[in-house]
PDB file of C-alpha atoms and ligand atoms in Angstrom:
ATOM      1  CA  UNK A 110       7.643 -16.897   9.939  1.00  0.00           C
ATOM      2  CA  UNK A 111       7.437 -12.829  10.083  1.00  0.00           C
ATOM      3  CA  UNK A 112       5.581 -11.506   7.190  1.00  0.00           C
ATOM      4  CA  UNK A 113       8.225 -10.042   4.619  1.00  0.00           C
ATOM      5  CA  UNK A 114       5.721  -7.756   2.878  1.00  0.00           C
ATOM      6  CA  UNK A 115       2.605  -6.108   5.435  1.00  0.00           C
ATOM      7  CA  UNK A 116      -0.033  -3.979   2.729  1.00  0.00           C
ATOM      8  CA  UNK A 117      -2.229  -1.803   5.156  1.00  0.00           C
ATOM      9  CA  UNK A 118      -5.719  -0.329   3.816  1.00  0.00           C
ATOM     10  CA  UNK A 119      -5.226   3.034   5.637  1.00  0.00           C
ATOM     11  CA  UNK A 120      -9.389   3.396   6.571  1.00  0.00           C
ATOM     12  CA  UNK A 121     -11.912   4.791   9.327  1.00  0.00           C
ATOM     13  CA  UNK A 122     -10.096   8.463   9.086  1.00  0.00           C
ATOM     14  CA  UNK A 123     -13.360   9.910   8.518  1.00  0.00           C
ATOM     15  CA  UNK A 124     -14.851   7.986  11.658  1.00  0.00           C
ATOM     16  CA  UNK A 125     -12.189   8.976  13.937  1.00  0.00           C
ATOM     17  CA  UNK A 126     -13.140  12.669  13.218  1.00  0.00           C
ATOM     18  CA  UNK A 127     -16.331  12.320  13.176  1.00  0.00           C
ATOM     19  CA  UNK A 128     -16.159  10.427  16.526  1.00  0.00           C
ATOM     20  CA  UNK A 129     -14.919  14.167  17.409  1.00  0.00           C
ATOM     21  CA  UNK A 130     -16.853  15.803  16.351  1.00  0.00           C
ATOM     22  CA  UNK A 131     -14.051  17.274  14.199  1.00  0.00           C
ATOM     23  CA  UNK A 132     -13.851  18.010  10.347  1.00  0.00           C
ATOM     24  CA  UNK A 133     -12.996  14.693   8.383  1.00  0.00           C
ATOM     25  CA  UNK A 134      -9.439  16.692   6.982  1.00  0.00           C
ATOM     26  CA  UNK A 135      -8.268  16.793  11.531  1.00  0.00           C
ATOM     27  CA  UNK A 136      -8.805  12.554  10.508  1.00  0.00           C
ATOM     28  CA  UNK A 137      -6.544  12.973   7.301  1.00  0.00           C
ATOM     29  CA  UNK A 138      -4.375  15.111   9.176  1.00  0.00           C
ATOM     30  CA  UNK A 139      -4.280  12.243  12.008  1.00  0.00           C
ATOM     31  CA  UNK A 140      -3.771   9.501   9.434  1.00  0.00           C
ATOM     32  CA  UNK A 141      -0.768  10.750   8.212  1.00  0.00           C
ATOM     33  CA  UNK A 142       0.678  10.965  11.885  1.00  0.00           C
ATOM     34  CA  UNK A 143      -0.418   7.075  12.600  1.00  0.00           C
ATOM     35  CA  UNK A 144       1.510   6.522   8.915  1.00  0.00           C
ATOM     36  CA  UNK A 145       4.456   7.921  10.495  1.00  0.00           C
ATOM     37  CA  UNK A 146       4.403   5.935  13.441  1.00  0.00           C
ATOM     38  CA  UNK A 147       3.993   2.804  11.607  1.00  0.00           C
ATOM     39  CA  UNK A 148       6.533   3.532   9.774  1.00  0.00           C
ATOM     40  CA  UNK A 149       9.438   3.899  11.831  1.00  0.00           C
ATOM     41  CA  UNK A 150       7.581   0.527  13.691  1.00  0.00           C
ATOM     42  CA  UNK A 151       7.727  -1.557  10.949  1.00  0.00           C
ATOM     43  CA  UNK A 152      11.122  -0.631  10.018  1.00  0.00           C
ATOM     44  CA  UNK A 153      12.295  -1.676  14.115  1.00  0.00           C
ATOM     45  CA  UNK A 154      10.229  -4.567  13.735  1.00  0.00           C
ATOM     46  CA  UNK A 155      12.821  -5.618  11.197  1.00  0.00           C
ATOM     47  CA  UNK A 156       9.743  -5.706   8.326  1.00  0.00           C
ATOM     48  CA  UNK A 157      11.115  -5.003   4.818  1.00  0.00           C
ATOM     49  CA  UNK A 158       8.167  -4.364   2.639  1.00  0.00           C
ATOM     50  CA  UNK A 159       5.396  -1.695   3.619  1.00  0.00           C
ATOM     51  CA  UNK A 160       2.939  -0.714   1.465  1.00  0.00           C
ATOM     52  CA  UNK A 161       0.242   2.214   2.263  1.00  0.00           C
ATOM     53  CA  UNK A 162      -2.894   2.754   0.075  1.00  0.00           C
ATOM     54  CA  UNK A 163      -2.993   6.521   0.630  1.00  0.00           C
ATOM     55  CA  UNK A 164      -5.407   7.348  -2.523  1.00  0.00           C
ATOM     56  CA  UNK A 165      -7.085   5.333  -4.730  1.00  0.00           C
ATOM     57  CA  UNK A 166      -8.087   6.108  -8.110  1.00  0.00           C
ATOM     58  CA  UNK A 167     -11.963   6.199  -6.638  1.00  0.00           C
ATOM     59  CA  UNK A 168     -10.523   8.748  -4.060  1.00  0.00           C
ATOM     60  CA  UNK A 169     -11.276  11.783  -7.196  1.00  0.00           C
ATOM     61  CA  UNK A 170     -14.962  11.659  -6.371  1.00  0.00           C
ATOM     62  CA  UNK A 171     -14.548  12.931  -2.753  1.00  0.00           C
ATOM     63  CA  UNK A 172     -15.565  16.381  -2.330  1.00  0.00           C
ATOM     64  CA  UNK A 173     -13.074  18.882  -4.061  1.00  0.00           C
ATOM     65  CA  UNK A 174     -11.534  20.215  -0.581  1.00  0.00           C
ATOM     66  CA  UNK A 175     -11.301  16.779   0.434  1.00  0.00           C
ATOM     67  CA  UNK A 176      -9.282  15.698  -2.395  1.00  0.00           C
ATOM     68  CA  UNK A 177      -7.166  18.914  -2.011  1.00  0.00           C
ATOM     69  CA  UNK A 178      -6.851  18.767   1.236  1.00  0.00           C
ATOM     70  CA  UNK A 179      -5.398  14.692   0.738  1.00  0.00           C
ATOM     71  CA  UNK A 180      -2.581  15.837  -1.815  1.00  0.00           C
ATOM     72  CA  UNK A 181      -2.005  18.572   0.508  1.00  0.00           C
ATOM     73  CA  UNK A 182      -0.824  15.899   2.993  1.00  0.00           C
ATOM     74  CA  UNK A 183       1.111  14.070   0.315  1.00  0.00           C
ATOM     75  CA  UNK A 184       3.141  17.019  -0.156  1.00  0.00           C
ATOM     76  CA  UNK A 185       3.622  17.844   3.353  1.00  0.00           C
ATOM     77  CA  UNK A 186       4.662  14.019   4.121  1.00  0.00           C
ATOM     78  CA  UNK A 187       7.033  14.186   1.709  1.00  0.00           C
ATOM     79  CA  UNK A 188       8.489  17.683   2.086  1.00  0.00           C
ATOM     80  CA  UNK A 189       8.657  16.616   6.152  1.00  0.00           C
ATOM     81  CA  UNK A 190       9.962  13.219   6.442  1.00  0.00           C
ATOM     82  CA  UNK A 191      11.498  12.207   3.031  1.00  0.00           C
ATOM     83  CA  UNK A 192      15.072  13.409   4.804  1.00  0.00           C
ATOM     84  CA  UNK A 193      14.272  11.205   8.076  1.00  0.00           C
ATOM     85  CA  UNK A 194      12.818   8.043   5.535  1.00  0.00           C
ATOM     86  CA  UNK A 195      16.513   8.545   3.664  1.00  0.00           C
ATOM     87  CA  UNK A 196      18.652   8.752   6.459  1.00  0.00           C
ATOM     88  CA  UNK A 197      17.002   6.115   7.981  1.00  0.00           C
ATOM     89  CA  UNK A 198      17.654   3.918   4.416  1.00  0.00           C
ATOM     90  CA  UNK A 199      13.800   3.600   3.403  1.00  0.00           C
ATOM     91  CA  UNK A 200      13.146   3.064  -0.368  1.00  0.00           C
ATOM     92  CA  UNK A 201      10.807   5.031  -0.877  1.00  0.00           C
ATOM     93  CA  UNK A 202       8.617   4.002  -4.390  1.00  0.00           C
ATOM     94  CA  UNK A 203       5.159   4.838  -6.024  1.00  0.00           C
ATOM     95  CA  UNK A 204       2.493   2.618  -7.212  1.00  0.00           C
ATOM     96  CA  UNK A 205      -0.440   3.752  -9.441  1.00  0.00           C
ATOM     97  CA  UNK A 206      -0.804   6.381 -12.648  1.00  0.00           C
ATOM     98  CA  UNK A 207       0.923   9.155 -12.943  1.00  0.00           C
ATOM     99  CA  UNK A 208      -1.261  10.511 -15.619  1.00  0.00           C
ATOM    100  CA  UNK A 209      -3.220  13.899 -14.692  1.00  0.00           C
ATOM    101  CA  UNK A 210      -1.641  14.635 -11.112  1.00  0.00           C
ATOM    102  CA  UNK A 211      -0.631  18.171 -10.046  1.00  0.00           C
ATOM    103  CA  UNK A 212       3.089  18.655 -11.845  1.00  0.00           C
ATOM    104  CA  UNK A 213       4.361  19.933  -8.802  1.00  0.00           C
ATOM    105  CA  UNK A 214       3.319  16.233  -6.772  1.00  0.00           C
ATOM    106  CA  UNK A 215       4.362  14.128  -9.773  1.00  0.00           C
ATOM    107  CA  UNK A 216       7.848  15.597  -9.268  1.00  0.00           C
ATOM    108  CA  UNK A 217       7.459  15.152  -5.717  1.00  0.00           C
ATOM    109  CA  UNK A 218       7.028  11.406  -6.342  1.00  0.00           C
ATOM    110  CA  UNK A 219       9.886  11.124  -8.810  1.00  0.00           C
ATOM    111  CA  UNK A 220      12.280  13.211  -6.409  1.00  0.00           C
ATOM    112  CA  UNK A 221      10.940  11.173  -3.437  1.00  0.00           C
ATOM    113  CA  UNK A 222      11.929   7.854  -5.740  1.00  0.00           C
ATOM    114  CA  UNK A 223      15.340   8.933  -6.614  1.00  0.00           C
ATOM    115  CA  UNK A 224      16.789  10.637  -3.634  1.00  0.00           C
ATOM    116  CA  UNK A 225      16.414   7.102  -1.438  1.00  0.00           C
ATOM    117  CA  UNK A 226      16.812   4.252  -4.958  1.00  0.00           C
ATOM    118  CA  UNK A 227      20.263   3.042  -3.331  1.00  0.00           C
ATOM    119  CA  UNK A 228      18.210   2.617   0.186  1.00  0.00           C
ATOM    120  CA  UNK A 229      18.727  -1.010   1.669  1.00  0.00           C
ATOM    121  CA  UNK A 230      17.034  -0.908   5.010  1.00  0.00           C
ATOM    122  CA  UNK A 231      13.451  -1.123   3.869  1.00  0.00           C
ATOM    123  CA  UNK A 232      10.945  -0.909   1.431  1.00  0.00           C
ATOM    124  CA  UNK A 233       8.275   1.750   1.729  1.00  0.00           C
ATOM    125  CA  UNK A 234       5.615   1.290  -1.473  1.00  0.00           C
ATOM    126  CA  UNK A 235       3.094   4.292  -1.362  1.00  0.00           C
ATOM    127  CA  UNK A 236       0.168   3.579  -3.472  1.00  0.00           C
ATOM    128  CA  UNK A 237      -1.248   6.918  -5.075  1.00  0.00           C
ATOM    129  CA  UNK A 238      -4.046   8.100  -7.703  1.00  0.00           C
ATOM    130  CA  UNK A 239      -3.838   3.523  -7.757  1.00  0.00           C
ATOM    131  CA  UNK A 240      -6.489   1.610  -8.400  1.00  0.00           C
ATOM    132  CA  UNK A 241      -5.296  -2.466  -9.184  1.00  0.00           C
ATOM    133  CA  UNK A 242      -8.183  -2.579 -12.215  1.00  0.00           C
ATOM    134  CA  UNK A 243      -6.709   0.346 -13.526  1.00  0.00           C
ATOM    135  CA  UNK A 244      -2.703  -1.246 -12.879  1.00  0.00           C
ATOM    136  CA  UNK A 245      -4.162  -5.143 -14.483  1.00  0.00           C
ATOM    137  CA  UNK A 246      -5.699  -3.001 -17.523  1.00  0.00           C
ATOM    138  CA  UNK A 247      -2.611  -1.436 -18.105  1.00  0.00           C
ATOM    139  CA  UNK A 248      -0.318  -3.936 -18.229  1.00  0.00           C
ATOM    140  CA  UNK A 249      -2.440  -5.679 -20.757  1.00  0.00           C
ATOM    141  CA  UNK A 250      -2.471  -2.914 -22.899  1.00  0.00           C
ATOM    142  CA  UNK A 251       1.321  -2.970 -22.581  1.00  0.00           C
ATOM    143  CA  UNK A 252       1.490  -6.610 -23.383  1.00  0.00           C
ATOM    144  CA  UNK A 253      -0.967  -6.233 -26.235  1.00  0.00           C
ATOM    145  CA  UNK A 254       1.151  -3.548 -27.827  1.00  0.00           C
ATOM    146  CA  UNK A 255       4.056  -5.697 -27.373  1.00  0.00           C
ATOM    147  CA  UNK A 256       1.887  -8.317 -29.656  1.00  0.00           C
ATOM    148  CA  UNK A 257       0.710  -5.929 -31.793  1.00  0.00           C
ATOM    149  CA  UNK A 258       4.234  -5.177 -32.555  1.00  0.00           C
ATOM    150  CA  UNK A 259       5.072  -8.758 -32.828  1.00  0.00           C
ATOM    151  CA  UNK A 260       7.705  -8.740 -29.560  1.00  0.00           C
ATOM    152  CA  UNK A 261       5.550 -11.411 -27.925  1.00  0.00           C
ATOM    153  CA  UNK A 262       3.317 -14.512 -29.077  1.00  0.00           C
ATOM    154  CA  UNK A 263       0.349 -13.703 -27.243  1.00  0.00           C
ATOM    155  CA  UNK A 264      -0.202 -17.824 -26.362  1.00  0.00           C
ATOM    156  CA  UNK A 265       3.063 -17.687 -24.707  1.00  0.00           C
ATOM    157  CA  UNK A 266       2.157 -14.654 -22.115  1.00  0.00           C
ATOM    158  CA  UNK A 267       3.156 -16.314 -19.079  1.00  0.00           C
ATOM    159  CA  UNK A 268       2.445 -14.701 -15.159  1.00  0.00           C
ATOM    160  CA  UNK A 269       5.837 -13.404 -15.024  1.00  0.00           C
ATOM    161  CA  UNK A 270       5.369 -11.253 -18.145  1.00  0.00           C
ATOM    162  CA  UNK A 271       2.222  -9.869 -16.976  1.00  0.00           C
ATOM    163  CA  UNK A 272       3.512  -9.368 -13.403  1.00  0.00           C
ATOM    164  CA  UNK A 273       6.533  -7.536 -15.454  1.00  0.00           C
ATOM    165  CA  UNK A 274       4.312  -5.507 -16.333  1.00  0.00           C
ATOM    166  CA  UNK A 275       2.389  -4.343 -13.079  1.00  0.00           C
ATOM    167  CA  UNK A 276       3.325  -1.124 -11.507  1.00  0.00           C
ATOM    168  CA  UNK A 277       4.969  -3.901  -8.216  1.00  0.00           C
ATOM    169  CA  UNK A 278       6.806  -5.144 -10.958  1.00  0.00           C
ATOM    170  CA  UNK A 279      10.287  -6.754  -9.227  1.00  0.00           C
ATOM    171  CA  UNK A 280       8.496  -6.026  -5.677  1.00  0.00           C
ATOM    172  CA  UNK A 281       7.574  -9.243  -3.638  1.00  0.00           C
ATOM    173  CA  UNK A 282       3.489  -9.945  -3.632  1.00  0.00           C
ATOM    174  CA  UNK A 283       2.325  -8.930   0.069  1.00  0.00           C
ATOM    175  CA  UNK A 284       2.203 -11.777   2.641  1.00  0.00           C
ATOM    176  CA  UNK A 285      -0.477  -9.889   5.174  1.00  0.00           C
ATOM    177  CA  UNK A 286      -3.103  -7.610   4.663  1.00  0.00           C
ATOM    178  CA  UNK A 287      -4.519  -5.329   7.695  1.00  0.00           C
ATOM    179  CA  UNK A 288      -7.493  -3.183   7.060  1.00  0.00           C
ATOM    180  CA  UNK A 289      -8.735  -0.905   9.891  1.00  0.00           C
ATOM    181  CA  UNK A 290     -11.523   0.522  10.358  1.00  0.00           C
ATOM    182  CA  UNK A 291     -13.366  -2.684  10.751  1.00  0.00           C
ATOM    183  CA  UNK A 292     -14.413  -3.184   6.976  1.00  0.00           C
ATOM    184  CA  UNK A 293     -13.692  -6.168   5.450  1.00  0.00           C
ATOM    185  CA  UNK A 294     -12.927  -5.564   2.113  1.00  0.00           C
ATOM    186  CA  UNK A 295     -10.264  -5.177  -0.599  1.00  0.00           C
ATOM    187  CA  UNK A 296     -11.311  -2.291  -2.447  1.00  0.00           C
ATOM    188  CA  UNK A 297      -9.643  -2.279  -5.978  1.00  0.00           C
ATOM    189  CA  UNK A 298      -6.125  -2.809  -3.978  1.00  0.00           C
ATOM    190  CA  UNK A 299      -3.475  -5.725  -4.827  1.00  0.00           C
ATOM    191  CA  UNK A 300      -6.021  -7.366  -6.582  1.00  0.00           C
ATOM    192  CA  UNK A 301      -3.743 -10.046  -8.160  1.00  0.00           C
ATOM    193  CA  UNK A 302      -0.781  -9.231  -5.555  1.00  0.00           C
ATOM    194  CA  UNK A 303      -3.300 -10.398  -2.859  1.00  0.00           C
ATOM    195  CA  UNK A 304      -3.546 -14.330  -4.233  1.00  0.00           C
ATOM    196  CA  UNK A 305      -2.104 -15.544  -1.019  1.00  0.00           C
ATOM    197  CA  UNK A 306      -2.272 -12.718   1.015  1.00  0.00           C
ATOM    198  CA  UNK A 307      -3.327 -13.529   4.979  1.00  0.00           C
ATOM    199  CA  UNK A 308      -6.289 -11.082   5.818  1.00  0.00           C
ATOM    200  CA  UNK A 309      -6.358  -9.332   9.330  1.00  0.00           C
ATOM    201  CA  UNK A 310      -8.860  -6.864  10.045  1.00  0.00           C
ATOM    202  CA  UNK A 311      -9.410  -4.705  12.673  1.00  0.00           C
ATOM    203  CA  UNK A 312     -11.849  -2.394  14.282  1.00  0.00           C
ATOM    204  CA  UNK A 313      -9.835   0.403  15.019  1.00  0.00           C
ATOM    205  CA  UNK A 314     -10.095   3.560  13.154  1.00  0.00           C
ATOM    206  CA  UNK A 315      -6.246   4.113  10.915  1.00  0.00           C
ATOM    207  CA  UNK A 316      -5.210   7.592  13.496  1.00  0.00           C
ATOM    208  CA  UNK A 317      -5.425   4.501  15.912  1.00  0.00           C
ATOM    209  CA  UNK A 318      -3.575   2.043  14.950  1.00  0.00           C
ATOM    210  CA  UNK A 319      -0.113   1.634  17.031  1.00  0.00           C
ATOM    211  CA  UNK A 320       2.461  -0.269  17.288  1.00  0.00           C
ATOM    212  CA  UNK A 321       0.834  -2.580  19.529  1.00  0.00           C
ATOM    213  CA  UNK A 322      -1.363  -3.097  17.106  1.00  0.00           C
ATOM    214  CA  UNK A 323       0.699  -3.917  14.431  1.00  0.00           C
ATOM    215  CA  UNK A 324       2.385  -6.498  16.271  1.00  0.00           C
ATOM    216  CA  UNK A 325      -0.671  -8.002  17.574  1.00  0.00           C
ATOM    217  CA  UNK A 326      -1.430  -9.080  13.637  1.00  0.00           C
ATOM    218  CA  UNK A 327       1.969  -9.972  12.890  1.00  0.00           C
ATOM    219  CA  UNK A 328       1.627 -12.223  15.694  1.00  0.00           C
ATOM    220  CA  UNK A 329      -1.893 -13.516  14.095  1.00  0.00           C
ATOM    221  CA  UNK A 330       0.141 -14.145  11.216  1.00  0.00           C
ATOM    222  CA  UNK A 331       2.086 -15.612  12.578  1.00  0.00           C
ATOM    223  CA  UNK A 332       0.001 -18.160  13.559  1.00  0.00           C
ATOM    224  CA  UNK A 333      -1.666 -18.904  10.182  1.00  0.00           C
ATOM    225  CA  UNK A 334      -1.242 -22.048   8.189  1.00  0.00           C
ATOM    226  CA  UNK A 335      -0.264 -20.479   4.599  1.00  0.00           C
ATOM    227  CA  UNK A 336      -0.710 -23.622   2.435  1.00  0.00           C
ATOM    228  CA  UNK A 337      -0.763 -21.631  -1.187  1.00  0.00           C
ATOM    229  CA  UNK A 338      -3.383 -24.278  -2.761  1.00  0.00           C
ATOM    230  CA  UNK A 339      -1.806 -27.159  -1.644  1.00  0.00           C
ATOM    231  CA  UNK A 340      -2.454 -29.384   1.327  1.00  0.00           C
ATOM    232  CA  UNK A 341      -0.830 -29.004   5.871  1.00  0.00           C
ATOM    233  CA  UNK A 342       2.631 -30.200   5.823  1.00  0.00           C
ATOM    234  CA  UNK A 343       1.694 -33.025   8.156  1.00  0.00           C
ATOM    235  CA  UNK A 344      -0.687 -34.312   5.780  1.00  0.00           C
ATOM    236  CA  UNK A 345       1.529 -34.486   2.761  1.00  0.00           C
ATOM    237  CA  UNK A 346       3.498 -36.867   4.524  1.00  0.00           C
ATOM    238  CA  UNK A 347       0.780 -39.472   5.958  1.00  0.00           C
TER     239      UNK A 347
HETATM  240  C1  FPP B 201      -9.251   6.417   4.487  1.00  0.00           C
HETATM  241  O1  FPP B 201      -9.585   7.029   5.326  1.00  0.00           O
HETATM  242  C2  FPP B 201      -8.309   6.855   4.099  1.00  0.00           C
HETATM  243  C3  FPP B 201      -7.727   7.458   3.170  1.00  0.00           C
HETATM  244  C4  FPP B 201      -9.202   7.940   2.051  1.00  0.00           C
HETATM  245  C5  FPP B 201      -6.716   7.984   2.989  1.00  0.00           C
HETATM  246  C6  FPP B 201      -5.356   7.906   3.630  1.00  0.00           C
HETATM  247  C7  FPP B 201      -4.800   8.148   3.989  1.00  0.00           C
HETATM  248  C8  FPP B 201      -4.151   8.865   4.880  1.00  0.00           C
HETATM  249  C9  FPP B 201      -3.704   7.754   6.221  1.00  0.00           C
HETATM  250  C10 FPP B 201      -3.467  10.146   5.257  1.00  0.00           C
HETATM  251  C11 FPP B 201      -2.726  11.150   3.990  1.00  0.00           C
HETATM  252  C12 FPP B 201      -1.189   9.869   3.664  1.00  0.00           C
HETATM  253  C13 FPP B 201      -0.439  10.324   2.522  1.00  0.00           C
HETATM  254  C14 FPP B 201       0.686  10.079   2.481  1.00  0.00           C
HETATM  255  C15 FPP B 201      -1.298  11.213   1.463  1.00  0.00           C
HETATM  256  P1  FPP B 201     -12.118   7.387   5.117  1.00  0.00           P
HETATM  257  O2  FPP B 201     -11.202   8.773   4.655  1.00  0.00           O
HETATM  258  O3  FPP B 201     -12.924   6.612   4.240  1.00  0.00           O
HETATM  259  O4  FPP B 201     -12.926   7.360   6.517  1.00  0.00           O
HETATM  260  P2  FPP B 201     -13.975   7.136   6.500  1.00  0.00           P
HETATM  261  O5  FPP B 201     -13.706   5.706   6.354  1.00  0.00           O
HETATM  262  O6  FPP B 201     -14.352   7.209   7.970  1.00  0.00           O
HETATM  263  O7  FPP B 201     -14.660   8.103   6.072  1.00  0.00           O
END
């Protein structure tokens, strides 16, 4: 079966640039082009949910100029691509903490979400200023506040109660997580939601990620057998 939800860790922009003797910012620019191509390709392939890791809560520790360049690229991406995304019926949502973001960026995120809120062709989730531990901690704080106020009994808290307080409330879990650039780790991305995701690690750097790579990753996913902690189907009957 096709993955309904694909999440991507877009890694390797810096290495792509270095290999060409270019500054890291050129890698991020090429990364935005790859993101555009991927959203289009995913839509054409009928992927319903696409989540991309655009900026992690740990990325603030990069040199100031690089952080400012990434912020500029997000501004540009929303300003340039929002109309096309909206035209194509893409619903945009942003996960991550909004605290400490520059006011114009926070406003652009709200604009992208509200303009596209009624769209139903495809969902694009942008993880921006996102860290899974931070997300989980904020959900735990919300539940603790509810318990303290007497709105819930701590002993009766369910997984669904917890999920309802994550940034991804109401969204399906990722079926397939793709990471480019040869690294094989999750880097604080969707830790709760990835419990039963399949992983595909690709060697290409993100700016080189193509429609063919996406199709190939989907084929690998389709060959995997997902058991969700149970046994294989033919063994269940024997
Ligand atoms: C990883 O490459 C990529 C990022 C930290 C950011 C991903 C960002 C984009 C694809 C473009 C920006 C898009 C938006 C919408 C903000 P790296 O710099 O870690 O590469 P390296 O590991 O080779 O140094």
